[in-house]
Amino acid sequence: MTKKHRWGIIGCGKIAQKFATSLKTIDNAVLYAVASRDGEKAKSFAKTNGAKLWFDNYEMLASHPDVHIIYIATPHSLHYEHTMLAVDYKKHVLCEKPLAINAIQTRKMIQAARNKRVFMMEAMWMRFNPAIRKLVEILNAKIIGEITQIQADFCVELPYDKLGRVFNPELGGGAMLDVGVYPLNFAYLVFGEDPIQAESSAKMGETGVDYQSAYMLKYKSGAIAMLSSSVEFNKPNEAWIYGTKGHIHLPLFYKPQVIHIHMNGGSTETLQIPFVSTGYSYEAEAVMESIEQGRNECALMPLHQTLNVIELMDRFRNSWGFKYPGE
Ligand SMILES: NC(=O)c1ccc[n+]([C@@H]2O[C@H](COP(=O)([O-])OP(=O)(O)OC[C@H]3O[C@@H](n4cnc5c(N)ncnc54)[C@H](OP(=O)(O)O)[C@@H]3O)[C@@H](O)[C@H]2O)c1
């Protein structure tokens, strides 16, 4: 009989619900326990999603001996505290993006996971999407030749709530940490290295966080990435990858279900690659596969690239003179 990995969820918010829905599609995973600051919310979330146990505090879940892997689904500024709590109890961790609000926290989290010999990964679900995995194959095969330029945006108009996690600096709000992390991570996925030049520009909003920001990266090959993010207006959120032999267009690049390949001679090909359920099962499966293979990080989203992205975001925030409370 296949071993069932017992998952626990910390924070019963919106993404936790989507993740729990996806978990149900995986044979060797079970949502075993959930924890909320509010007992009634935890109880209701457990009932909706078939979890055996629910707790009204996070530490009870983290310390429960039958919970193997913990998914952290709290606001950015709390990822550090909640991940460290889980790691302290020797739990494997999948923590929502960004892994932490800055590189100092990220390095401490990575070190703690290494010391306790537990698995840790940033829940950058984009990288596990079947179409993105296919894209990587296409790029490695150099179908469009050498990459010359990429463009990617993640701009969404999110409901304004100055106390909510998206706009509130206390909760690690701002466009770059919330959605800019996707195009920046995408650039690392495509180029696999640090840029040799990186510049950015931000519009800071009334709550003190960036409501929109844009990033321009240059690589040693001369290739350029033009990326942007916003939490106050919508864009189509596509990615374009230009190469010496053709270009690729990814509609909704962070969760694509289609890849358009356009060759310079005029031929085009469209690949349809749908994902199942809410799309979060792939990252969960990758976590479990890594753990079964005795690996404490996942090759598809290695911790050093999580750190590379957060270091870049630190640099950009420094250039805007923007610090989160307590930094
Ligand atoms: N991968 C994706 O596609 C995706 C999409 C959206 C968001 N995210 C990420 O997921 C994380 C959570 O986002 P979300 O949209 O699910 O947020 P959310 O709906 O606000 O849920 C966050 C949860 O964190 C818990 N929490 C603990 N302390 C809190 C505090 N002081 N203030 C507010 N909430 C607190 C709450 O759960 P309890 O009340 O149950 O304790 C809350 O429901 C963020 O890191 C975000 O970047 C990822």
XYZ file of C-alpha atoms and ligand atoms in Angstrom:
375
model
C 0.000 0.000 0.000
C 1.310 3.502 -0.840
C 2.296 5.626 2.129
C -0.001 8.595 2.666
C 1.799 11.822 3.505
C -0.073 13.609 6.274
C -0.278 17.322 5.573
C -1.094 20.114 7.977
C -2.084 23.651 6.993
C -1.259 26.756 9.026
C -3.635 29.655 8.264
C -7.078 28.895 6.825
C -7.327 31.722 4.293
C -8.021 31.912 0.553
C -4.971 30.137 -0.857
C -5.183 27.470 1.845
C -8.624 26.545 0.491
C -7.338 26.267 -3.090
C -4.400 24.167 -1.924
C -6.672 21.872 0.121
C -8.897 21.372 -2.950
C -5.898 20.310 -5.023
C -4.572 18.023 -2.294
C -7.726 15.918 -2.633
C -6.669 14.898 -6.151
C -3.459 13.220 -4.925
C -3.689 9.547 -3.943
C -0.758 9.497 -1.520
C -1.611 12.758 0.268
C -4.112 13.469 2.986
C -5.004 16.735 4.659
C -4.661 15.536 8.242
C -4.857 18.711 10.343
C -5.507 22.424 10.003
C -4.843 25.357 12.318
C -6.350 28.792 12.501
C -6.170 31.559 15.083
C -9.941 31.095 15.282
C -11.181 27.673 16.415
C -14.551 27.930 14.636
C -12.801 28.786 11.360
C -10.421 25.834 11.777
C -13.312 23.484 12.557
C -15.286 24.600 9.522
C -12.200 24.419 7.227
C -11.460 20.901 8.539
C -15.059 19.821 7.902
C -15.145 21.245 4.359
C -11.853 19.620 3.448
C -12.078 16.337 5.342
C -9.208 17.003 7.777
C -9.183 14.722 10.817
C -7.868 17.317 13.284
C -8.246 21.041 13.749
C -6.539 23.407 16.171
C -7.123 26.958 17.326
C -3.407 27.663 17.500
C -0.551 27.036 15.129
C 1.880 25.484 17.602
C -0.459 22.603 18.432
C -0.481 21.647 14.774
C 3.275 22.113 14.381
C 3.988 19.911 17.407
C 1.533 17.123 16.508
C 3.539 13.926 15.943
C 1.288 12.635 13.151
C 1.670 15.701 10.924
C 4.535 15.186 8.432
C 4.468 18.183 6.087
C 3.208 21.667 6.889
C 1.929 24.115 4.299
C 2.310 27.697 5.552
C -0.429 29.929 4.112
C -0.150 33.080 6.217
C 0.812 36.661 5.197
C 4.395 37.352 4.065
C 5.659 38.951 7.265
C 4.639 35.831 9.237
C 6.258 33.197 6.999
C 9.506 33.420 8.950
C 7.886 32.854 12.359
C 5.552 30.087 11.191
C 8.166 28.251 9.132
C 10.659 28.388 12.003
C 7.961 27.006 14.305
C 7.358 24.061 11.975
C 11.067 23.432 11.426
C 11.667 23.552 15.168
C 9.309 20.578 15.481
C 11.205 18.863 12.654
C 8.390 19.159 10.137
C 8.915 19.378 6.391
C 7.725 22.743 5.076
C 6.110 24.096 1.942
C 5.783 27.837 2.578
C 3.851 30.263 0.393
C 5.682 32.813 -1.738
C 7.776 34.764 -0.986
C 9.518 32.445 1.492
C 10.205 35.518 3.666
C 10.189 39.304 3.410
C 13.978 39.630 3.047
C 17.201 37.736 2.474
C 18.268 37.815 6.133
C 15.158 35.881 7.164
C 15.445 33.580 4.151
C 19.040 32.609 4.952
C 18.105 31.841 8.585
C 15.175 29.689 7.456
C 17.321 27.731 5.013
C 19.986 27.202 7.676
C 17.394 26.064 10.226
C 15.971 23.515 7.766
C 19.481 22.229 7.055
C 20.273 21.955 10.771
C 17.081 19.979 11.438
C 17.432 17.989 8.191
C 13.930 18.733 7.011
C 12.608 19.559 3.565
C 11.867 23.195 2.748
C 10.509 24.888 -0.372
C 8.926 28.152 -1.424
C 5.481 27.373 -2.879
C 6.304 28.847 -6.297
C 3.597 26.715 -7.933
C 4.309 28.255 -11.372
C 7.442 26.117 -11.701
C 5.471 22.878 -11.348
C 2.794 23.754 -13.875
C 2.928 21.164 -16.720
C 3.088 23.873 -19.407
C 5.992 25.590 -17.642
C 7.829 22.277 -17.449
C 7.263 21.844 -21.174
C 8.522 25.396 -21.758
C 11.765 24.537 -19.967
C 12.202 21.515 -22.291
C 11.611 23.740 -25.330
C 14.144 26.312 -24.128
C 16.744 23.644 -23.290
C 16.306 22.172 -26.771
C 17.017 25.686 -28.139
C 14.000 25.475 -30.447
C 13.866 29.285 -30.539
C 17.662 29.578 -30.508
C 19.542 31.773 -28.027
C 17.302 33.927 -25.876
C 17.579 37.625 -26.578
C 14.779 39.169 -24.533
C 11.885 38.264 -22.238
C 8.868 40.211 -21.082
C 6.542 39.173 -18.254
C 3.986 41.043 -16.165
C 1.857 40.233 -13.156
C -0.500 43.159 -12.654
C -3.856 42.689 -10.948
C -6.340 45.085 -9.443
C -6.821 43.712 -5.932
C -9.593 44.946 -3.608
C -8.245 47.870 -1.605
C -8.014 47.183 2.117
C -5.368 49.197 3.883
C -5.226 46.660 6.727
C -5.317 43.573 4.472
C -2.177 41.639 3.626
C -1.717 43.070 0.103
C -1.486 46.757 1.079
C -0.401 46.600 4.711
C 3.368 46.993 5.319
C 2.991 45.199 8.688
C 1.920 42.079 6.769
C 4.634 42.386 4.098
C 2.348 43.975 1.522
C 3.292 45.500 -1.836
C 3.184 44.523 -5.495
C 6.735 43.205 -5.729
C 6.518 40.712 -2.868
C 2.980 39.671 -3.689
C 3.010 39.327 -7.484
C 6.340 40.721 -8.767
C 7.962 37.630 -7.286
C 6.442 35.630 -10.203
C 8.044 37.469 -13.156
C 11.320 37.749 -11.212
C 11.257 34.042 -10.498
C 10.358 33.412 -14.156
C 13.487 35.307 -15.227
C 15.578 32.977 -13.021
C 13.783 29.993 -14.514
C 14.578 31.135 -18.064
C 18.156 32.360 -17.556
C 19.202 30.257 -14.532
C 21.636 32.919 -13.322
C 21.892 36.314 -11.670
C 21.606 39.341 -13.954
C 24.751 41.446 -14.347
C 22.667 44.627 -14.129
C 19.338 45.180 -12.354
C 17.292 48.335 -12.142
C 13.785 49.014 -10.928
C 11.252 51.723 -10.391
C 8.309 51.794 -7.978
C 5.215 53.823 -7.279
C 4.745 53.849 -3.527
C 1.106 54.118 -2.446
C -0.550 55.785 0.533
C -0.080 52.746 2.808
C 3.682 52.998 2.191
C 4.127 49.875 0.040
C 4.749 49.661 -3.733
C 1.428 49.658 -5.592
C 3.307 49.006 -8.809
C 6.911 48.327 -9.688
C 8.905 47.484 -12.813
C 12.229 45.746 -13.241
C 14.831 45.711 -15.990
C 17.498 43.007 -15.863
C 20.474 42.460 -18.140
C 22.337 39.153 -18.454
C 25.935 38.434 -19.406
C 24.832 37.154 -22.846
C 23.356 40.620 -23.444
C 19.775 39.323 -23.086
C 17.332 41.628 -21.312
C 14.275 40.948 -19.114
C 11.522 43.567 -18.846
C 9.174 42.724 -15.991
C 6.427 44.466 -14.050
C 3.941 44.021 -11.227
C 1.001 45.880 -9.797
C -1.778 45.427 -7.261
C -3.851 48.368 -8.518
C -4.549 47.652 -12.201
C -4.875 44.707 -14.578
C -2.691 43.585 -17.444
C -3.068 40.399 -19.552
C -0.162 38.913 -17.547
C 1.496 37.249 -20.482
C 5.117 36.320 -21.029
C 7.023 36.639 -24.292
C 10.369 34.953 -24.826
C 12.304 36.090 -27.895
C 15.134 34.020 -29.348
C 17.402 34.133 -32.374
C 15.179 31.628 -34.261
C 11.682 32.543 -33.046
C 9.601 33.513 -30.059
C 7.238 31.983 -27.518
C 4.064 33.510 -26.134
C 2.590 32.298 -22.851
C -0.852 33.665 -22.012
C -1.254 33.896 -18.192
C 2.395 32.970 -17.820
C 2.283 32.029 -14.124
C -0.383 29.374 -14.756
C -0.331 28.748 -18.511
C -2.374 26.053 -20.204
C -1.194 26.900 -23.700
C 2.161 27.640 -25.343
C 2.386 29.415 -28.703
C 5.646 28.903 -30.593
C 6.296 31.264 -33.523
C 9.291 30.538 -35.741
C 11.044 33.309 -37.668
C 10.111 31.707 -41.013
C 6.415 32.228 -40.182
C 5.397 28.748 -38.964
C 3.525 28.578 -35.673
C 2.606 25.786 -33.288
C 0.207 25.859 -30.350
C 0.523 23.343 -27.535
C -2.477 22.819 -25.244
C -1.309 21.634 -21.816
C -4.121 21.859 -19.255
C -3.632 21.447 -15.505
C -5.919 19.554 -13.129
C -8.052 20.918 -10.291
C -6.829 24.268 -8.934
C -3.271 23.538 -10.171
C -1.582 23.236 -6.774
C -1.269 19.430 -6.777
C 1.928 19.506 -8.846
C 3.968 21.387 -6.245
C 2.583 19.146 -3.471
C 3.536 16.031 -5.452
C 7.044 17.408 -6.002
C 7.419 17.988 -2.250
C 6.370 14.417 -1.450
C 8.558 12.928 -4.175
C 11.612 14.826 -2.871
C 10.920 13.687 0.690
C 10.498 10.069 -0.436
C 13.846 10.306 -2.214
C 15.467 11.637 0.975
C 16.097 15.097 -0.497
C 15.617 18.211 1.607
C 15.053 20.530 -1.318
C 13.458 20.220 -4.699
C 15.493 20.530 -7.900
C 12.619 22.337 -9.639
C 12.541 25.127 -7.035
C 15.920 25.065 -5.308
C 16.419 27.185 -2.208
C 19.374 29.066 -3.711
C 17.077 30.471 -6.411
C 14.501 31.490 -3.820
C 17.383 33.320 -2.121
C 18.583 34.861 -5.430
C 15.106 36.342 -6.030
C 14.716 37.724 -2.512
C 18.226 39.229 -2.652
C 17.250 40.998 -5.856
C 14.016 42.221 -4.259
C 16.039 43.513 -1.273
C 18.281 45.435 -3.682
C 15.269 46.984 -5.381
C 13.646 47.965 -2.083
C 16.939 49.492 -0.930
C 17.028 51.600 -4.084
C 13.470 52.833 -3.283
C 14.427 53.536 0.359
C 11.669 51.158 1.483
C 11.930 48.982 4.587
C 9.304 46.767 6.182
C 8.497 47.455 9.852
C 11.115 45.872 12.082
C 13.803 45.687 9.382
N 0.349 30.448 -4.826
C -0.645 31.253 -5.120
O -1.285 31.168 -6.172
C -1.061 32.286 -4.122
C -2.231 33.003 -4.315
C -2.617 33.889 -3.324
C -1.814 34.065 -2.216
N -0.664 33.370 -2.081
C 0.189 33.524 -0.901
O -0.457 32.842 0.179
C -0.260 33.551 1.402
C -1.619 33.867 1.996
O -2.390 34.584 1.060
P -4.001 34.536 1.066
O -4.418 35.281 -0.131
O -4.489 33.177 1.290
O -4.275 35.437 2.351
P -5.514 35.398 3.343
O -6.727 34.916 2.639
O -5.531 36.701 4.006
O -5.101 34.271 4.384
C -3.982 34.397 5.213
C -4.271 33.661 6.505
O -3.183 33.861 7.388
C -3.618 33.769 8.715
N -3.055 34.873 9.522
C -2.257 34.713 10.604
N -1.935 35.874 11.141
C -2.557 36.816 10.405
C -2.620 38.235 10.496
N -1.968 38.919 11.446
N -3.369 38.881 9.600
C -4.005 38.218 8.614
N -3.984 36.866 8.490
C -3.262 36.174 9.373
C -5.130 33.811 8.687
O -5.570 32.501 8.934
P -6.326 32.106 10.287
O -7.248 33.248 10.572
O -7.004 30.876 9.867
O -5.299 31.914 11.338
C -5.482 34.191 7.264
O -6.678 33.609 6.833
C 0.587 34.762 1.035
O 1.931 34.400 1.220
C 0.352 34.952 -0.462
O 1.438 35.559 -1.129
C -0.282 32.479 -3.011
